[in-house]
Amino acid sequence: MLNARHHRNALTGLTVLACATPALAAAQAQDDSGSDWGMDISLILEGVYYNEMSEGVHEPAGFDDGHDHGHGHDHDHDHSFDDGFNLGHNELVFEADLGGLLDGTLMIGFDDSDIEVEEAYLTTRSLPAGLQLKAGKFLSDIGYINSRHVHDWDFVDRPLVNEYLFGDHGLQEIGVQGTWVAPTETYTQLGVELLQGDNSFIPYEGSGGSHTDGDDTIHSSFSDVSGPRMVTAFAKVGPDLGPDHAAQFGVSGGYANTWQQETEHGSGLEEWDGDAWFAGLDAVYKYSSGRAYGHGDWRVQGEYFYREVDLDYQRRQFDTTHERHGIEGSGKSRQDGLYVQGVYGFAPRWEAGLRTEALGLTNDGRIERDDLDTAIPSFDTSYRHSAQVTFRPVEPVFLRAQLTQNDFVDDHGDRDRGLEFMFQVNVALGAHGAHRF
C-alpha cells in the first residue's frame, strides 16, 4: 500500500479507457522554503459496447433490496449499460506531493450524465516506525479488489460479492485510516479504518423523514445516529517467494452500529433497524515469466466475504383516525459470496482470463411479513461465469472482450440463465507511478 501511485490497465469485457495526457501533468510551484510541489494529472476514459444476447434473471435473489447501481441510478444487473455503445466509467485524477510530508489525491468520476467526487484524501509520507495515516473520502482497503478502480480490474465488471455486499462502488467512505508495516522480511501490514458509515453496506437513512398517503402522514421512527458508524480492520501478508513469484494473503472484517432502511407500501411503512458485521479472506498470486510484454505471466486471485445483519422489524399502518403499529419482530440476515479468477499471457501483449462466482452460498434474507408472523426466507445460490481476452497494443491502451453467463435465481425460486457480451477500449494518458500489487 505505501503511497504507491498506480494506473494499471486491466479490465475484463472491453472498455475504452483514456488516461491523462502528459500535457496536463507536472504543474509545479515553489513554496518559500524552496521545496517543489509537483502535481500529476491523469484522465481515464472508458467506452463500452454492451449486448444482452439472451435475457435472464437480472437480480440475484435476496440481494436486490436497496441495490443502487451506478451514480445514484437504480438499474437491473446490466451494469447500467444500454444495448449498444456506452460511455462507461471515467476518471480525472489529481495527485500531488505536498512538501514531502503529505500526498494529496483527488479523483473525480463521471459518465454521460453525472459527476462525483470518488476519492479525496491526504496520506502521510514521513511518520516513523512504518506508520501511515490517510484521511478523507477513499475506498476501503478491506479485501483485495475493493480499493482498485475500474481501470485496474482484470474484468469489465466488479465481482458480485463485492458489489452486492458493499455497493456498486465497493466500500467507499469518509473517514480515517491508520496502517502499520512491520519491520520484518515478510511483508506484513495491519490496518484500521474509522468510517462515517453512509455506504450501502449500511443503508442508513436517519430520522426526520416523512411518508405521505393522500392527506395522511406516517413519520419514520428512526433515531438519528451520529457518525462515525463503522469500523474495519485488515491484515495483509506477502511472503518472499523469490524474484519470479509473488503472493499476498489477507483477512479483513468490519462492524457497523447502524443499519436502517425503510420501505413504503401504500398506507404502510416497513422499517428495518439493527447492526451488521462482515468478515472476509483474500489471496493473490502472480508469476512473471521474464518474457516480453507479459507473455507467459500468470495472475490468480480470489476472495470470500460473509455478512450478517441483526435486525428489528416493524410494519406501521395509518388509517383515518389514528396511527397503529402492525407487525413487529426481529431476526438475522446472513449472506456471503466468493469469486476465483485467473489471467494468463498467452502471447506478447495478449492475455485471456476466466472467472467463476457464487453469490448467496448462505442466503437467508431479511424479515418478511407472513400474516401476523415474521419469517426469514432462504434463497438459493446464484452463479456467474465470465471469460475475457485482452490485447494491449501499447502500454496505456487495452482492448478487451468479455462473455458472461449469469445463472441467477429470483425471489420466487426460479432459475434462469442469461448471456451478455461486452467490448471495452481502455486508453491511459498522463503520468503513471508504480503499480500496486
Short mmCIF file of C-alpha atoms in Angstrom, two decimals, residues 31-370:
data_model
loop_
_atom_site.label_atom_id
_atom_site.label_comp_id
_atom_site.label_asym_id
_atom_site.label_seq_id
_atom_site.Cartn_x
_atom_site.Cartn_y
_atom_site.Cartn_z
CA ASP A 31 6.97 27.49 -1.52
CA ASP A 32 9.03 29.96 0.49
CA SER A 33 11.39 27.25 1.71
CA GLY A 34 12.29 26.28 -1.86
CA SER A 35 10.72 22.80 -1.90
CA ASP A 36 8.93 21.69 -5.06
CA TRP A 37 5.25 20.88 -5.02
CA GLY A 38 4.58 18.72 -8.09
CA MET A 39 1.19 17.65 -9.40
CA ASP A 40 0.39 14.73 -11.68
CA ILE A 41 -2.88 14.84 -13.61
CA SER A 42 -4.36 11.86 -15.41
CA LEU A 43 -7.56 11.35 -17.36
CA ILE A 44 -9.19 7.95 -17.71
CA LEU A 45 -11.92 7.47 -20.31
CA GLU A 46 -13.96 4.33 -20.80
CA GLY A 47 -16.20 3.26 -23.64
CA VAL A 48 -18.19 0.03 -23.63
CA TYR A 49 -20.22 -1.80 -26.23
CA TYR A 50 -22.84 -3.94 -24.47
CA ASN A 51 -25.15 -6.59 -25.86
CA GLU A 52 -27.56 -8.75 -23.86
CA MET A 53 -27.52 -11.80 -26.08
CA SER A 54 -30.18 -13.68 -24.09
CA GLU A 55 -32.23 -12.30 -21.22
CA GLY A 56 -32.20 -13.97 -17.83
CA VAL A 57 -32.85 -13.02 -14.20
CA HIS A 58 -31.27 -9.61 -13.63
CA GLU A 59 -31.01 -9.55 -9.83
CA PRO A 60 -29.81 -12.41 -7.59
CA ALA A 61 -32.41 -13.50 -5.04
CA GLY A 62 -32.11 -11.85 -1.66
CA PHE A 63 -29.75 -9.08 -2.80
CA ASP A 64 -31.93 -6.69 -4.79
CA ASP A 65 -33.37 -4.51 -1.99
CA GLY A 66 -31.56 -1.23 -1.70
CA HIS A 67 -29.14 -2.03 -4.51
CA ASP A 68 -28.13 1.13 -6.31
CA HIS A 69 -26.18 0.52 -9.49
CA GLY A 70 -24.13 3.48 -10.54
CA HIS A 71 -24.14 7.19 -9.63
CA GLY A 72 -27.49 7.27 -7.92
CA HIS A 73 -29.48 5.43 -10.57
CA ASP A 74 -31.33 2.19 -9.95
CA HIS A 75 -30.64 -0.42 -12.61
CA ASP A 76 -31.06 -4.10 -13.14
CA HIS A 77 -27.90 -6.15 -13.38
CA ASP A 78 -26.91 -4.87 -16.83
CA HIS A 79 -24.08 -2.73 -15.39
CA SER A 80 -26.23 0.35 -16.17
CA PHE A 81 -25.34 -0.12 -19.85
CA ASP A 82 -27.83 0.20 -22.66
CA ASP A 83 -27.66 -2.23 -25.55
CA GLY A 84 -25.16 -0.71 -27.94
CA PHE A 85 -22.48 1.90 -27.33
CA ASN A 86 -21.97 3.43 -23.88
CA LEU A 87 -19.73 5.98 -22.28
CA GLY A 88 -18.52 3.99 -19.30
CA HIS A 89 -16.84 4.99 -16.06
CA ASN A 90 -14.35 7.84 -16.48
CA GLU A 91 -11.97 9.47 -14.02
CA LEU A 92 -9.97 12.66 -13.69
CA VAL A 93 -7.19 12.23 -11.15
CA PHE A 94 -5.01 14.85 -9.44
CA GLU A 95 -2.07 13.67 -7.31
CA ALA A 96 0.46 15.89 -5.56
CA ASP A 97 3.41 15.62 -3.18
CA LEU A 98 2.75 18.29 -0.57
CA GLY A 99 6.19 19.34 0.53
CA GLY A 100 7.44 15.81 1.18
CA LEU A 101 5.13 15.46 4.19
CA LEU A 102 1.81 14.50 2.61
CA ASP A 103 0.42 13.10 -0.61
CA GLY A 104 -2.86 14.60 -1.80
CA THR A 105 -5.24 12.76 -4.14
CA LEU A 106 -8.45 13.94 -5.79
CA MET A 107 -10.34 11.56 -8.07
CA ILE A 108 -13.44 12.73 -9.93
CA GLY A 109 -15.60 10.13 -11.63
CA PHE A 110 -18.06 10.94 -14.41
CA ASP A 111 -20.23 9.41 -17.07
CA ASP A 112 -22.56 10.95 -19.66
CA SER A 113 -24.91 12.39 -17.02
CA ASP A 114 -23.23 12.55 -13.59
CA ILE A 115 -20.09 13.86 -11.91
CA GLU A 116 -19.00 12.62 -8.48
CA VAL A 117 -16.02 13.05 -6.17
CA GLU A 118 -15.00 9.42 -5.75
CA GLU A 119 -11.90 9.93 -3.63
CA ALA A 120 -10.37 12.98 -1.96
CA TYR A 121 -7.79 12.29 0.73
CA LEU A 122 -4.41 13.10 2.25
CA THR A 123 -1.80 10.46 3.07
CA THR A 124 1.22 10.94 5.33
CA ARG A 125 4.71 10.27 3.99
CA SER A 126 7.09 10.61 6.92
CA LEU A 127 5.63 9.04 10.06
CA PRO A 128 8.10 6.85 11.96
CA ALA A 129 8.12 3.10 12.55
CA GLY A 130 6.19 2.10 9.43
CA LEU A 131 3.08 4.05 10.38
CA GLN A 132 0.87 5.86 7.88
CA LEU A 133 -2.39 7.84 8.14
CA LYS A 134 -4.99 8.56 5.48
CA ALA A 135 -7.92 10.93 5.93
CA GLY A 136 -10.76 11.98 3.63
CA LYS A 137 -13.02 10.06 1.27
CA PHE A 138 -11.48 6.84 -0.01
CA LEU A 139 -12.04 3.24 -0.97
CA SER A 140 -11.55 0.92 1.98
CA ASP A 141 -8.57 -1.45 1.90
CA ILE A 142 -10.63 -4.44 3.01
CA GLY A 143 -10.07 -7.44 0.77
CA TYR A 144 -8.18 -7.01 -2.48
CA ILE A 145 -10.29 -5.58 -5.28
CA ASN A 146 -12.29 -3.09 -3.20
CA SER A 147 -9.55 -0.44 -3.27
CA ARG A 148 -8.91 -0.85 -7.01
CA HIS A 149 -10.59 1.41 -9.54
CA VAL A 150 -12.30 0.21 -12.71
CA HIS A 151 -9.23 0.58 -14.92
CA ASP A 152 -7.25 -1.63 -12.53
CA TRP A 153 -9.53 -4.67 -12.81
CA ASP A 154 -8.90 -7.80 -14.87
CA PHE A 155 -12.56 -7.98 -15.90
CA VAL A 156 -15.07 -5.38 -17.08
CA ASP A 157 -17.30 -5.69 -14.03
CA ARG A 158 -16.80 -5.80 -10.29
CA PRO A 159 -17.15 -9.26 -8.65
CA LEU A 160 -20.68 -9.93 -7.44
CA VAL A 161 -19.73 -10.43 -3.79
CA ASN A 162 -18.05 -7.03 -3.59
CA GLU A 163 -20.83 -5.29 -5.50
CA TYR A 164 -23.83 -6.71 -3.67
CA LEU A 165 -22.43 -6.77 -0.15
CA PHE A 166 -20.74 -3.35 -0.25
CA GLY A 167 -22.38 -1.40 -3.09
CA ASP A 168 -21.78 -0.64 -6.75
CA HIS A 169 -18.64 1.40 -5.87
CA GLY A 170 -17.47 -1.07 -3.24
CA LEU A 171 -16.97 0.07 0.35
CA GLN A 172 -16.29 3.78 -0.20
CA GLU A 173 -16.48 6.07 2.81
CA ILE A 174 -15.40 9.28 4.52
CA GLY A 175 -13.12 8.64 7.48
CA VAL A 176 -9.62 7.96 8.76
CA GLN A 177 -7.32 5.02 8.10
CA GLY A 178 -4.21 4.02 10.02
CA THR A 179 -1.74 1.36 8.81
CA TRP A 180 1.46 -0.15 10.14
CA VAL A 181 4.06 -2.12 8.18
CA ALA A 182 6.07 -4.45 10.41
CA PRO A 183 9.89 -4.28 10.20
CA THR A 184 10.19 -7.90 9.04
CA GLU A 185 11.50 -9.65 5.94
CA THR A 186 7.99 -10.92 5.23
CA TYR A 187 5.77 -8.03 4.18
CA THR A 188 3.16 -7.60 6.90
CA GLN A 189 0.67 -4.75 7.06
CA LEU A 190 -2.02 -4.13 9.67
CA GLY A 191 -4.73 -1.52 9.24
CA VAL A 192 -7.75 0.02 10.97
CA GLU A 193 -10.38 2.35 9.48
CA LEU A 194 -12.89 4.54 11.31
CA LEU A 195 -15.62 5.43 8.80
CA GLN A 196 -18.71 7.60 8.69
CA GLY A 197 -20.97 4.71 7.64
CA ASP A 198 -23.11 6.10 4.81
CA ASN A 199 -22.09 3.39 2.33
CA SER A 200 -24.68 0.89 1.08
CA PHE A 201 -23.19 -1.69 3.48
CA ILE A 202 -25.23 0.40 5.94
CA PRO A 203 -28.33 1.74 4.15
CA TYR A 204 -28.66 4.39 6.83
CA GLU A 205 -31.47 6.90 6.32
CA GLY A 206 -31.69 8.58 9.71
CA SER A 207 -34.77 10.31 11.09
CA GLY A 208 -36.81 13.33 10.26
CA GLY A 209 -38.28 11.94 7.08
CA SER A 210 -41.96 11.51 6.49
CA HIS A 211 -44.09 9.41 4.15
CA THR A 212 -47.43 10.57 2.85
CA ASP A 213 -50.53 8.80 1.61
CA GLY A 214 -53.02 11.41 0.46
CA ASP A 215 -53.54 13.73 3.41
CA ASP A 216 -52.21 11.19 5.91
CA THR A 217 -48.60 11.08 7.05
CA ILE A 218 -46.55 8.33 8.63
CA HIS A 219 -43.41 9.60 10.29
CA SER A 220 -40.29 7.50 10.45
CA SER A 221 -39.46 6.24 13.93
CA PHE A 222 -35.73 6.08 13.20
CA SER A 223 -33.47 7.91 15.58
CA ASP A 224 -30.51 9.90 14.35
CA VAL A 225 -27.23 8.08 14.96
CA SER A 226 -24.19 10.30 14.74
CA GLY A 227 -21.09 9.09 12.95
CA PRO A 228 -18.68 7.51 12.73
CA ARG A 229 -20.86 4.45 12.46
CA MET A 230 -18.44 1.86 11.13
CA VAL A 231 -15.02 0.39 11.92
CA THR A 232 -12.97 -2.01 9.78
CA ALA A 233 -9.68 -3.85 10.26
CA PHE A 234 -7.44 -5.77 7.88
CA ALA A 235 -4.13 -7.61 7.74
CA LYS A 236 -2.06 -8.41 4.64
CA VAL A 237 0.94 -10.74 4.45
CA GLY A 238 3.26 -11.14 1.46
CA PRO A 239 5.85 -13.93 1.82
CA ASP A 240 9.14 -13.77 -0.09
CA LEU A 241 8.83 -16.34 -2.90
CA GLY A 242 11.80 -15.28 -4.97
CA PRO A 243 12.21 -13.00 -8.00
CA ASP A 244 9.61 -14.63 -10.27
CA HIS A 245 6.79 -15.35 -7.83
CA ALA A 246 4.76 -13.10 -5.58
CA ALA A 247 1.77 -13.66 -3.32
CA GLN A 248 -0.34 -11.77 -0.84
CA PHE A 249 -2.85 -13.15 1.65
CA GLY A 250 -5.35 -11.04 3.54
CA VAL A 251 -8.03 -11.16 6.20
CA SER A 252 -10.45 -8.33 6.95
CA GLY A 253 -13.63 -7.53 8.80
CA GLY A 254 -15.88 -4.71 9.92
CA TYR A 255 -18.73 -3.71 12.21
CA ALA A 256 -21.48 -1.15 11.64
CA ASN A 257 -23.56 0.01 14.60
CA THR A 258 -26.44 1.25 12.46
CA TRP A 259 -28.31 -0.44 9.66
CA GLN A 260 -31.55 1.38 8.91
CA GLN A 261 -33.82 1.07 5.93
CA GLU A 262 -37.48 1.74 5.26
CA THR A 263 -39.91 0.83 2.51
CA GLU A 264 -43.32 2.40 1.92
CA HIS A 265 -46.21 0.19 0.84
CA GLY A 266 -49.46 2.10 0.27
CA SER A 267 -50.54 3.41 3.66
CA GLY A 268 -47.98 1.30 5.49
CA LEU A 269 -44.32 1.76 6.30
CA GLU A 270 -41.91 -1.16 6.79
CA GLU A 271 -38.77 -0.40 8.79
CA TRP A 272 -35.60 -2.37 9.50
CA ASP A 273 -33.22 -1.24 12.23
CA GLY A 274 -30.15 -3.04 13.53
CA ASP A 275 -26.41 -3.54 13.22
CA ALA A 276 -24.15 -5.55 10.92
CA TRP A 277 -20.74 -7.14 10.67
CA PHE A 278 -18.70 -8.82 7.94
CA ALA A 279 -15.52 -10.87 7.59
CA GLY A 280 -13.52 -11.97 4.58
CA LEU A 281 -10.44 -13.70 3.18
CA ASP A 282 -8.47 -12.83 0.05
CA ALA A 283 -5.45 -14.27 -1.78
CA VAL A 284 -3.45 -13.21 -4.84
CA TYR A 285 -0.62 -14.99 -6.68
CA LYS A 286 1.44 -13.59 -9.55
CA TYR A 287 4.09 -15.22 -11.72
CA SER A 288 6.45 -13.32 -14.01
CA SER A 289 7.98 -15.38 -16.81
CA GLY A 290 10.52 -12.69 -17.70
CA ARG A 291 9.41 -12.75 -21.34
CA ALA A 292 8.45 -9.69 -23.36
CA TYR A 293 5.13 -7.87 -22.92
CA GLY A 294 3.62 -10.23 -20.36
CA HIS A 295 3.98 -13.40 -22.43
CA GLY A 296 3.75 -16.38 -20.07
CA ASP A 297 2.74 -14.34 -17.00
CA TRP A 298 0.08 -15.62 -14.59
CA ARG A 299 -2.26 -13.84 -12.15
CA VAL A 300 -4.65 -15.73 -9.89
CA GLN A 301 -6.85 -14.19 -7.21
CA GLY A 302 -9.91 -14.94 -5.13
CA GLU A 303 -11.98 -13.52 -2.27
CA TYR A 304 -14.68 -14.70 0.12
CA PHE A 305 -16.91 -12.48 2.27
CA TYR A 306 -19.62 -13.26 4.82
CA ARG A 307 -22.08 -10.66 6.13
CA GLU A 308 -24.59 -10.84 8.97
CA VAL A 309 -27.21 -8.21 9.80
CA ASP A 310 -29.13 -8.31 13.10
CA LEU A 311 -32.46 -6.55 12.55
CA ASP A 312 -35.59 -5.43 14.33
CA TYR A 313 -38.61 -5.27 12.04
CA GLN A 314 -41.72 -3.11 12.28
CA ARG A 315 -44.66 -2.52 9.93
CA ARG A 316 -46.77 0.51 10.80
CA GLN A 317 -50.21 1.26 9.36
CA PHE A 318 -52.13 4.53 9.22
CA ASP A 319 -55.89 4.91 8.96
CA THR A 320 -58.20 7.93 9.00
CA THR A 321 -58.41 8.09 12.78
CA HIS A 322 -55.08 7.07 14.21
CA GLU A 323 -51.70 5.56 13.52
CA ARG A 324 -51.36 1.97 14.62
CA HIS A 325 -48.42 -0.40 14.86
CA GLY A 326 -48.92 -3.59 12.93
CA ILE A 327 -46.32 -6.35 12.91
CA GLU A 328 -43.10 -6.37 14.89
CA GLY A 329 -40.29 -8.89 15.03
CA SER A 330 -36.57 -9.46 14.88
CA GLY A 331 -34.16 -11.73 13.12
CA LYS A 332 -30.86 -12.05 11.30
CA SER A 333 -29.87 -11.83 7.67
CA ARG A 334 -26.90 -14.00 6.62
CA GLN A 335 -25.32 -13.74 3.19
CA ASP A 336 -21.98 -14.49 1.58
CA GLY A 337 -20.21 -14.88 -1.73
CA LEU A 338 -16.91 -15.64 -3.42
CA TYR A 339 -15.06 -15.46 -6.71
CA VAL A 340 -11.94 -17.07 -8.19
CA GLN A 341 -10.24 -15.79 -11.33
CA GLY A 342 -7.09 -16.38 -13.34
CA VAL A 343 -5.43 -14.48 -16.20
CA TYR A 344 -2.67 -15.85 -18.48
CA GLY A 345 -0.49 -14.04 -21.02
CA PHE A 346 -0.72 -16.47 -23.95
CA ALA A 347 1.24 -14.25 -26.37
CA PRO A 348 3.10 -10.92 -26.25
CA ARG A 349 0.52 -8.19 -25.44
CA TRP A 350 -2.29 -10.77 -25.33
CA GLU A 351 -3.94 -12.31 -22.27
CA ALA A 352 -7.01 -14.38 -21.52
CA GLY A 353 -8.88 -14.87 -18.27
CA LEU A 354 -11.60 -16.93 -16.64
CA ARG A 355 -13.67 -16.05 -13.57
CA THR A 356 -16.31 -18.03 -11.69
CA GLU A 357 -18.52 -16.58 -8.93
CA ALA A 358 -21.07 -17.75 -6.38
CA LEU A 359 -23.33 -15.34 -4.51
CA GLY A 360 -25.50 -16.48 -1.63
CA LEU A 361 -24.00 -19.83 -0.64
CA THR A 362 -25.55 -18.74 2.64
CA ASN A 363 -28.57 -16.65 1.71
CA ASP A 364 -31.12 -16.09 4.47
CA GLY A 365 -32.88 -12.86 3.66
CA ARG A 366 -34.46 -10.16 5.76
CA ILE A 367 -37.57 -10.45 7.86
CA GLU A 368 -40.73 -10.54 5.77
CA ARG A 369 -44.39 -10.21 6.69
CA ASP A 370 -46.28 -13.50 6.85
#
